[in-house]
Each structure stands twice: as C-alpha cells, then as structure tokens.
Amino acid sequence: MSKIACIGEAMIELSMGEDSPQVGVAGDTLNTAIYLKRSAPELSVDYITCLGDDPFSQRIMAFIDAQDLGTGAIQTLTDASPGLYAITTTPDGERSFTYWRSNSAARQTFADGDFEFLNSYDAIYLSGISLAILSHTIRLALLKWLSGTPIKLIYDSNYRARLWESVENARLVTTAMWERADFALPSIDDEMELFEQSAKEVVARFSAHAGQGALKRGAEGPISIGSDVMQSYASAPNVIDTTAAGDSFNGGYLSGVLTGKSQAEALLRGHDLAARVVQHRGAIIPR
C-alpha cells in the first residue's frame, strides 16, 4: 500500500507555556499523517478535511503542505473557519484541553455524501474524533459505503465523550468500525471508558480481532493485535507533554506495517517515536 488518506480535523493549537502561548497547527489524524510521512517518506499521504477561507485556514493549509502531505482533497468553504484548542500541562506532563470547535469547517466533511473519491487510495485512516464531529446520518452513510468497498481501513477510536451526542451512538459506530477495520489502533483507556470494561476485558476483546494492529497502553508499551509479539519497551526519560503520544505511535507503527516491516519492528517504531514526542511541548515536534 503506497497511497494513504488521513481524514479528520486540522485545528489551530495554542500550547500554553510559562510566558506566552505558542501557536501551532494540529489535530489527531493530522498528527498521525505527519509522523507517518516523516517516518516513511516513500509513501504518498494525503490529508482530507474542510477548511474555511479565513487567515487561520490559510495558515493551516500552508502548514499541511509544508509537511509534504497532499492537500488536493481539502475543501475550502466560504465564510467558514477552523476549530481552535489550547493545551495546559501539569508538571508531570499530563495535559488538559480547552476547545472552540462547535462551528468548525471540518464538521462539513462528506456533507455531500460522496465517498467514491476515496477509492483512489489504498487505505484510509479515521479516528473516533473524525466521526464524532460529523452528523450521525453521514456517519451511517460512511459505514454503509465502507461495507461495500475493499479499501483498507485503519481506525483509532480516540474517544472524546463531549464530541458525541450520546454514548449509544459512539458505541454503535465504534463497534461497527472495529468490525470493519483491517488495522486497529485502540487506546486501552479510551476503550475502558467507552464500553465500561476493565483492562482485562478490553485486552480479551481485541485478542479476538480479525485484523492487525496495536492496543496502546502508554508507557507500558503496546499489546500486539493479530499476532503474538513478546518484547520490552523503554519509557521516555523526561516526559514534558503527552499531547499526540498516541497519534505519533500510530504514525510510527503504520510506517512499519505499510512498508512491509514485521509486526515487532512496527510496534517498536511506534513506541520509540511516541517516547520522543512526549519529551517536547505541543503535538508536532521539530523534524
């Protein structure tokens, strides 16, 4: 697979430092797209979203283009604007977010109900955030389309309760996506919260998954999905900001499996990249 589409929401990011906030661009699937492209430059990686015609949208577009990602499928909407979020971190690196995204242009992605252009890709990458910001009608239409196409699906549930109108819809959509996903990239905490299960129950559920992937557990290291891999993982020596830890893991892991590396090497790639990212502020670290 050499042509990948990452779909979601690109936002303006304010990273709250000691003196003044740093302004950047980020978003869960965008973060993964950037780290995937950096880790496997031979792959063609496009980003798909909707932006507005305002200066902040132009800044986002320029940033995405500068990351060597394809921008041809990004739609520009008149009189629309992107979302914005601020990161606040505690001394041990844990972060909290404040969002302004209720009218984000990205909420209009696939508003015309046309998914056929996605068939030009070998694989598409979606997250729970990608789906949560869409109307439930569009989500169901996308699920129906996915059921009728052989395109490879990569999914990370990335559950954010406040984005969903109900936990019932979140569970319905997420369950359907796991059933369809060729590559599953769940985080154990998200799955425990969404399905009200213990860690043991989540591990058991994904041990039966038909596809390939990784169950992320932060500093503990991932559990392999689809094949048995027994190896150790080194923790980051100095955690400053855990923003994009899971997103960067996804990018590193996918750079391995999509370029023919072994499952063990892909898991190490993902974990080692995430361990580097959490030693920097903000979602996107310097090249």
mmCIF file of C-alpha atoms in Angstrom:
data_model
loop_
_atom_site.group_PDB
_atom_site.id
_atom_site.type_symbol
_atom_site.label_atom_id
_atom_site.label_comp_id
_atom_site.label_asym_id
_atom_site.label_seq_id
_atom_site.Cartn_x
_atom_site.Cartn_y
_atom_site.Cartn_z
ATOM 1 C CA MET A 1 0.000 0.000 0.000
ATOM 2 C CA SER A 2 1.534 3.270 -1.083
ATOM 3 C CA LYS A 3 -1.293 5.830 -1.177
ATOM 4 C CA ILE A 4 -2.924 6.705 2.143
ATOM 5 C CA ALA A 5 -5.704 9.170 3.019
ATOM 6 C CA CYS A 6 -5.874 10.519 6.578
ATOM 7 C CA ILE A 7 -9.253 12.102 7.331
ATOM 8 C CA GLY A 8 -10.259 14.424 10.145
ATOM 9 C CA GLU A 9 -9.964 17.894 11.616
ATOM 10 C CA ALA A 10 -6.945 20.224 11.489
ATOM 11 C CA MET A 11 -7.051 22.897 14.186
ATOM 12 C CA ILE A 12 -5.173 25.900 15.469
ATOM 13 C CA GLU A 13 -3.238 24.819 18.576
ATOM 14 C CA LEU A 14 -2.310 27.050 21.499
ATOM 15 C CA SER A 15 0.327 25.411 23.688
ATOM 16 C CA MET A 16 0.380 27.239 26.990
ATOM 17 C CA GLY A 17 4.000 27.859 28.031
ATOM 18 C CA GLU A 18 5.290 29.668 31.088
ATOM 19 C CA ASP A 19 5.446 33.097 29.441
ATOM 20 C CA SER A 20 3.155 33.098 26.407
ATOM 21 C CA PRO A 21 1.241 30.557 24.303
ATOM 22 C CA GLN A 22 2.833 29.056 21.217
ATOM 23 C CA VAL A 23 0.593 28.957 18.139
ATOM 24 C CA GLY A 24 0.701 25.845 16.013
ATOM 25 C CA VAL A 25 -1.428 23.514 13.920
ATOM 26 C CA ALA A 26 -2.522 20.031 14.967
ATOM 27 C CA GLY A 27 -5.340 17.505 15.121
ATOM 28 C CA ASP A 28 -5.297 13.801 15.942
ATOM 29 C CA THR A 29 -5.382 12.371 12.419
ATOM 30 C CA LEU A 30 -3.231 15.225 11.089
ATOM 31 C CA ASN A 31 -0.599 14.438 13.726
ATOM 32 C CA THR A 32 -0.586 10.805 12.619
ATOM 33 C CA ALA A 33 -0.384 11.795 8.948
ATOM 34 C CA ILE A 34 2.648 13.999 9.626
ATOM 35 C CA TYR A 35 4.510 11.370 11.645
ATOM 36 C CA LEU A 36 3.632 8.680 9.103
ATOM 37 C CA LYS A 37 5.033 10.757 6.251
ATOM 38 C CA ARG A 38 8.175 11.669 8.200
ATOM 39 C CA SER A 39 8.766 8.021 9.122
ATOM 40 C CA ALA A 40 8.023 6.634 5.655
ATOM 41 C CA PRO A 41 8.655 9.407 3.096
ATOM 42 C CA GLU A 42 8.248 6.918 0.252
ATOM 43 C CA LEU A 43 4.506 6.738 0.973
ATOM 44 C CA SER A 44 2.004 9.155 -0.574
ATOM 45 C CA VAL A 45 -0.036 10.580 2.305
ATOM 46 C CA ASP A 46 -2.960 12.950 1.674
ATOM 47 C CA TYR A 47 -4.905 14.854 4.293
ATOM 48 C CA ILE A 48 -8.660 15.213 3.838
ATOM 49 C CA THR A 49 -10.740 17.812 5.671
ATOM 50 C CA CYS A 50 -12.701 21.029 5.181
ATOM 51 C CA LEU A 51 -11.255 24.465 5.920
ATOM 52 C CA GLY A 52 -12.606 27.991 5.695
ATOM 53 C CA ASP A 53 -11.489 30.985 3.674
ATOM 54 C CA ASP A 54 -10.087 32.902 6.654
ATOM 55 C CA PRO A 55 -6.422 33.637 7.504
ATOM 56 C CA PHE A 56 -6.239 30.819 10.082
ATOM 57 C CA SER A 57 -7.432 28.295 7.497
ATOM 58 C CA GLN A 58 -4.806 29.593 5.100
ATOM 59 C CA ARG A 59 -2.202 29.105 7.813
ATOM 60 C CA ILE A 60 -3.370 25.522 8.327
ATOM 61 C CA MET A 61 -3.275 24.800 4.598
ATOM 62 C CA ALA A 62 0.258 26.168 4.289
ATOM 63 C CA PHE A 63 1.357 24.118 7.297
ATOM 64 C CA ILE A 64 -0.085 20.864 5.912
ATOM 65 C CA ASP A 65 1.564 21.496 2.544
ATOM 66 C CA ALA A 66 4.893 22.170 4.262
ATOM 67 C CA GLN A 67 4.709 18.724 5.879
ATOM 68 C CA ASP A 68 4.830 17.103 2.411
ATOM 69 C CA LEU A 69 1.217 15.941 2.705
ATOM 70 C CA GLY A 70 -1.147 16.029 -0.246
ATOM 71 C CA THR A 71 -3.746 18.810 0.004
ATOM 72 C CA GLY A 72 -5.682 18.296 -3.231
ATOM 73 C CA ALA A 73 -8.687 16.740 -1.483
ATOM 74 C CA ILE A 74 -9.070 19.528 1.100
ATOM 75 C CA GLN A 75 -12.235 21.555 0.531
ATOM 76 C CA THR A 76 -12.371 25.311 1.152
ATOM 77 C CA LEU A 77 -15.741 26.599 2.403
ATOM 78 C CA THR A 78 -16.875 30.221 2.112
ATOM 79 C CA ASP A 79 -17.419 32.126 5.379
ATOM 80 C CA ALA A 80 -16.159 29.211 7.476
ATOM 81 C CA SER A 81 -13.270 28.852 9.911
ATOM 82 C CA PRO A 82 -11.324 26.082 11.666
ATOM 83 C CA GLY A 83 -11.520 24.945 15.259
ATOM 84 C CA LEU A 84 -9.072 26.016 17.956
ATOM 85 C CA TYR A 85 -7.820 24.349 21.120
ATOM 86 C CA ALA A 86 -5.475 25.162 23.981
ATOM 87 C CA ILE A 87 -3.221 22.692 25.811
ATOM 88 C CA THR A 88 -2.487 23.079 29.513
ATOM 89 C CA THR A 89 0.011 20.661 31.038
ATOM 90 C CA THR A 90 0.754 19.637 34.623
ATOM 91 C CA PRO A 91 4.361 19.338 35.921
ATOM 92 C CA ASP A 92 4.397 15.585 35.143
ATOM 93 C CA GLY A 93 3.409 16.163 31.514
ATOM 94 C CA GLU A 94 -0.277 15.236 31.668
ATOM 95 C CA ARG A 95 -2.394 17.556 29.594
ATOM 96 C CA SER A 96 -5.878 19.009 29.516
ATOM 97 C CA PHE A 97 -7.597 20.708 26.595
ATOM 98 C CA THR A 98 -9.943 23.623 26.099
ATOM 99 C CA TYR A 99 -11.760 23.603 22.742
ATOM 100 C CA TRP A 100 -13.525 26.096 20.491
ATOM 101 C CA ARG A 101 -14.701 23.883 17.622
ATOM 102 C CA SER A 102 -18.519 23.748 17.556
ATOM 103 C CA ASN A 103 -18.669 25.575 14.202
ATOM 104 C CA SER A 104 -15.507 24.140 12.685
ATOM 105 C CA ALA A 105 -15.473 23.841 8.901
ATOM 106 C CA ALA A 106 -14.302 20.232 9.312
ATOM 107 C CA ARG A 107 -17.790 19.306 10.502
ATOM 108 C CA GLN A 108 -18.880 19.651 6.866
ATOM 109 C CA THR A 109 -16.550 16.914 5.617
ATOM 110 C CA PHE A 110 -18.527 14.466 3.429
ATOM 111 C CA ALA A 111 -21.605 16.699 3.743
ATOM 112 C CA ASP A 112 -22.468 15.865 0.118
ATOM 113 C CA GLY A 113 -22.483 12.143 0.952
ATOM 114 C CA ASP A 114 -19.899 11.386 -1.747
ATOM 115 C CA PHE A 115 -17.247 8.880 -0.665
ATOM 116 C CA GLU A 116 -16.368 7.398 -4.052
ATOM 117 C CA PHE A 117 -13.229 9.519 -4.495
ATOM 118 C CA LEU A 118 -11.722 7.574 -1.592
ATOM 119 C CA ASN A 119 -11.481 4.521 -3.850
ATOM 120 C CA SER A 120 -8.373 6.089 -5.395
ATOM 121 C CA TYR A 121 -6.499 5.312 -2.154
ATOM 122 C CA ASP A 122 -5.042 2.025 -0.971
ATOM 123 C CA ALA A 123 -6.018 2.747 2.634
ATOM 124 C CA ILE A 124 -7.864 5.367 4.662
ATOM 125 C CA TYR A 125 -7.225 6.358 8.262
ATOM 126 C CA LEU A 126 -10.054 7.581 10.503
ATOM 127 C CA SER A 127 -10.463 8.189 14.203
ATOM 128 C CA GLY A 128 -13.349 8.488 16.604
ATOM 129 C CA ILE A 129 -12.839 12.238 16.503
ATOM 130 C CA SER A 130 -13.108 12.209 12.691
ATOM 131 C CA LEU A 131 -16.526 10.570 13.061
ATOM 132 C CA ALA A 132 -17.753 12.342 16.196
ATOM 133 C CA ILE A 133 -17.718 15.762 14.525
ATOM 134 C CA LEU A 134 -19.915 14.518 11.651
ATOM 135 C CA SER A 135 -23.696 14.208 11.707
ATOM 136 C CA HIS A 136 -24.980 10.759 12.604
ATOM 137 C CA THR A 137 -26.564 10.491 9.157
ATOM 138 C CA ILE A 138 -23.187 10.984 7.478
ATOM 139 C CA ARG A 139 -21.537 8.504 9.855
ATOM 140 C CA LEU A 140 -24.068 5.821 8.951
ATOM 141 C CA ALA A 141 -23.667 6.575 5.247
ATOM 142 C CA LEU A 142 -19.902 6.222 5.574
ATOM 143 C CA LEU A 143 -20.271 2.916 7.397
ATOM 144 C CA LYS A 144 -22.537 1.647 4.616
ATOM 145 C CA TRP A 145 -20.036 2.730 1.971
ATOM 146 C CA LEU A 146 -17.168 1.069 3.839
ATOM 147 C CA SER A 147 -19.082 -2.200 3.938
ATOM 148 C CA GLY A 148 -19.138 -2.268 0.137
ATOM 149 C CA THR A 149 -15.532 -1.387 -0.696
ATOM 150 C CA PRO A 150 -12.324 -3.423 -0.363
ATOM 151 C CA ILE A 151 -10.272 -0.376 0.622
ATOM 152 C CA LYS A 152 -8.111 -0.997 3.694
ATOM 153 C CA LEU A 153 -9.409 0.726 6.824
ATOM 154 C CA ILE A 154 -7.190 1.959 9.654
ATOM 155 C CA TYR A 155 -9.038 3.070 12.789
ATOM 156 C CA ASP A 156 -8.300 4.582 16.200
ATOM 157 C CA SER A 157 -11.399 5.049 18.373
ATOM 158 C CA ASN A 158 -9.822 8.072 20.152
ATOM 159 C CA TYR A 159 -12.950 8.519 22.262
ATOM 160 C CA ARG A 160 -13.854 12.040 23.401
ATOM 161 C CA ALA A 161 -17.228 11.862 25.135
ATOM 162 C CA ARG A 162 -18.073 15.554 24.792
ATOM 163 C CA LEU A 163 -17.940 15.341 20.977
ATOM 164 C CA TRP A 164 -20.638 12.657 20.762
ATOM 165 C CA GLU A 165 -24.339 13.393 21.153
ATOM 166 C CA SER A 166 -24.788 10.108 23.006
ATOM 167 C CA VAL A 167 -22.702 7.230 24.300
ATOM 168 C CA GLU A 168 -25.074 4.863 22.483
ATOM 169 C CA ASN A 169 -24.166 6.333 19.099
ATOM 170 C CA ALA A 170 -20.479 6.312 19.993
ATOM 171 C CA ARG A 171 -20.629 2.622 20.895
ATOM 172 C CA LEU A 172 -22.655 1.719 17.802
ATOM 173 C CA VAL A 173 -20.288 3.480 15.403
ATOM 174 C CA THR A 174 -17.109 2.367 17.150
ATOM 175 C CA THR A 175 -18.238 -1.267 17.263
ATOM 176 C CA ALA A 176 -19.012 -1.175 13.539
ATOM 177 C CA MET A 177 -15.636 0.385 12.792
ATOM 178 C CA TRP A 178 -13.792 -2.286 14.781
ATOM 179 C CA GLU A 179 -15.669 -4.976 12.888
ATOM 180 C CA ARG A 180 -14.556 -3.409 9.587
ATOM 181 C CA ALA A 181 -11.033 -2.270 10.487
ATOM 182 C CA ASP A 182 -8.095 -4.014 8.834
ATOM 183 C CA PHE A 183 -5.703 -2.198 11.179
ATOM 184 C CA ALA A 184 -6.944 -1.460 14.718
ATOM 185 C CA LEU A 185 -5.145 1.136 16.864
ATOM 186 C CA PRO A 186 -7.195 1.498 20.073
ATOM 187 C CA SER A 187 -6.009 3.004 23.356
ATOM 188 C CA ILE A 188 -6.884 0.920 26.384
ATOM 189 C CA ASP A 189 -8.123 3.897 28.446
ATOM 190 C CA ASP A 190 -10.498 5.040 25.670
ATOM 191 C CA GLU A 191 -11.942 1.557 25.259
ATOM 192 C CA MET A 192 -12.392 1.107 29.018
ATOM 193 C CA GLU A 193 -14.274 4.402 29.229
ATOM 194 C CA LEU A 194 -16.451 3.964 26.154
ATOM 195 C CA PHE A 195 -17.503 0.353 26.770
ATOM 196 C CA GLU A 196 -17.308 0.447 30.584
ATOM 197 C CA GLN A 197 -14.965 -2.529 30.633
ATOM 198 C CA SER A 198 -11.949 -3.489 32.710
ATOM 199 C CA ALA A 199 -8.483 -3.522 31.179
ATOM 200 C CA LYS A 200 -8.627 -7.318 31.159
ATOM 201 C CA GLU A 201 -11.920 -7.275 29.253
ATOM 202 C CA VAL A 202 -10.561 -4.847 26.655
ATOM 203 C CA VAL A 203 -7.465 -6.990 26.117
ATOM 204 C CA ALA A 204 -9.644 -10.080 25.696
ATOM 205 C CA ARG A 205 -11.902 -8.319 23.207
ATOM 206 C CA PHE A 206 -9.044 -7.252 20.955
ATOM 207 C CA SER A 207 -7.271 -10.587 21.234
ATOM 208 C CA ALA A 208 -10.136 -11.887 19.090
ATOM 209 C CA HIS A 209 -9.853 -9.100 16.494
ATOM 210 C CA ALA A 210 -9.584 -10.431 12.946
ATOM 211 C CA GLY A 211 -7.211 -7.740 11.727
ATOM 212 C CA GLN A 212 -3.798 -6.416 12.716
ATOM 213 C CA GLY A 213 -2.794 -3.583 14.998
ATOM 214 C CA ALA A 214 -1.802 -2.488 18.471
ATOM 215 C CA LEU A 215 -3.596 -1.875 21.757
ATOM 216 C CA LYS A 216 -1.849 1.212 23.156
ATOM 217 C CA ARG A 217 -1.068 1.398 26.879
ATOM 218 C CA GLY A 218 1.144 4.461 27.114
ATOM 219 C CA ALA A 219 4.471 3.982 28.870
ATOM 220 C CA GLU A 220 3.742 0.268 29.425
ATOM 221 C CA GLY A 221 4.058 -0.340 25.710
ATOM 222 C CA PRO A 222 1.546 -1.773 23.240
ATOM 223 C CA ILE A 223 -0.076 -5.182 23.094
ATOM 224 C CA SER A 224 0.116 -6.697 19.628
ATOM 225 C CA ILE A 225 -3.177 -7.346 17.824
ATOM 226 C CA GLY A 226 -3.297 -10.136 15.249
ATOM 227 C CA SER A 227 -0.011 -11.827 16.138
ATOM 228 C CA ASP A 228 1.927 -12.696 19.286
ATOM 229 C CA VAL A 229 4.860 -10.380 19.930
ATOM 230 C CA MET A 230 6.785 -10.517 23.205
ATOM 231 C CA GLN A 231 9.275 -7.667 23.631
ATOM 232 C CA SER A 232 10.061 -4.883 26.079
ATOM 233 C CA TYR A 233 9.665 -1.142 25.571
ATOM 234 C CA ALA A 234 11.753 1.668 27.055
ATOM 235 C CA SER A 235 9.975 4.543 28.796
ATOM 236 C CA ALA A 236 10.661 8.158 27.891
ATOM 237 C CA PRO A 237 13.309 9.555 30.299
ATOM 238 C CA ASN A 238 11.746 13.014 30.578
ATOM 239 C CA VAL A 239 8.030 13.429 29.917
ATOM 240 C CA ILE A 240 7.121 17.072 29.270
ATOM 241 C CA ASP A 241 3.854 16.871 27.305
ATOM 242 C CA THR A 242 1.881 13.732 26.405
ATOM 243 C CA THR A 243 -0.048 15.507 23.644
ATOM 244 C CA ALA A 244 -0.048 13.379 20.454
ATOM 245 C CA ALA A 245 1.597 10.392 22.162
ATOM 246 C CA GLY A 246 -0.992 8.026 20.688
ATOM 247 C CA ASP A 247 -1.105 9.858 17.359
ATOM 248 C CA SER A 248 2.658 9.635 16.923
ATOM 249 C CA PHE A 249 2.618 5.965 17.918
ATOM 250 C CA ASN A 250 0.092 5.407 15.128
ATOM 251 C CA GLY A 251 2.311 7.188 12.607
ATOM 252 C CA GLY A 252 5.411 5.250 13.571
ATOM 253 C CA TYR A 253 3.608 1.916 13.703
ATOM 254 C CA LEU A 254 1.890 2.440 10.352
ATOM 255 C CA SER A 255 5.174 3.457 8.737
ATOM 256 C CA GLY A 256 6.361 -0.032 9.574
ATOM 257 C CA VAL A 257 3.405 -2.200 8.620
ATOM 258 C CA LEU A 258 2.626 -0.235 5.441
ATOM 259 C CA THR A 259 6.191 -0.609 4.162
ATOM 260 C CA GLY A 260 6.472 -4.322 4.828
ATOM 261 C CA LYS A 261 8.246 -4.380 8.189
ATOM 262 C CA SER A 262 7.490 -7.072 10.768
ATOM 263 C CA GLN A 263 4.860 -6.548 13.443
ATOM 264 C CA ALA A 264 7.564 -6.485 16.122
ATOM 265 C CA GLU A 265 9.549 -3.770 14.331
ATOM 266 C CA ALA A 266 6.390 -1.725 13.641
ATOM 267 C CA LEU A 267 5.443 -1.817 17.329
ATOM 268 C CA LEU A 268 8.931 -0.658 18.332
ATOM 269 C CA ARG A 269 8.822 2.119 15.741
ATOM 270 C CA GLY A 270 5.553 3.382 17.148
ATOM 271 C CA HIS A 271 6.585 3.227 20.789
ATOM 272 C CA ASP A 272 10.011 4.794 20.242
ATOM 273 C CA LEU A 273 8.536 7.666 18.239
ATOM 274 C CA ALA A 274 5.904 8.354 20.906
ATOM 275 C CA ALA A 275 8.629 8.315 23.561
ATOM 276 C CA ARG A 276 10.455 11.065 21.657
ATOM 277 C CA VAL A 277 7.325 13.151 21.089
ATOM 278 C CA VAL A 278 6.355 13.320 24.784
ATOM 279 C CA GLN A 279 9.699 14.976 25.535
ATOM 280 C CA HIS A 280 8.590 18.088 23.610
ATOM 281 C CA ARG A 281 5.780 20.603 24.011
ATOM 282 C CA GLY A 282 2.920 20.507 21.542
ATOM 283 C CA ALA A 283 1.717 17.857 19.151
ATOM 284 C CA ILE A 284 4.308 18.238 16.385
ATOM 285 C CA ILE A 285 7.987 18.114 17.311
ATOM 286 C CA PRO A 286 10.755 19.626 15.162
ATOM 287 C CA ARG A 287 11.855 17.488 12.246
#
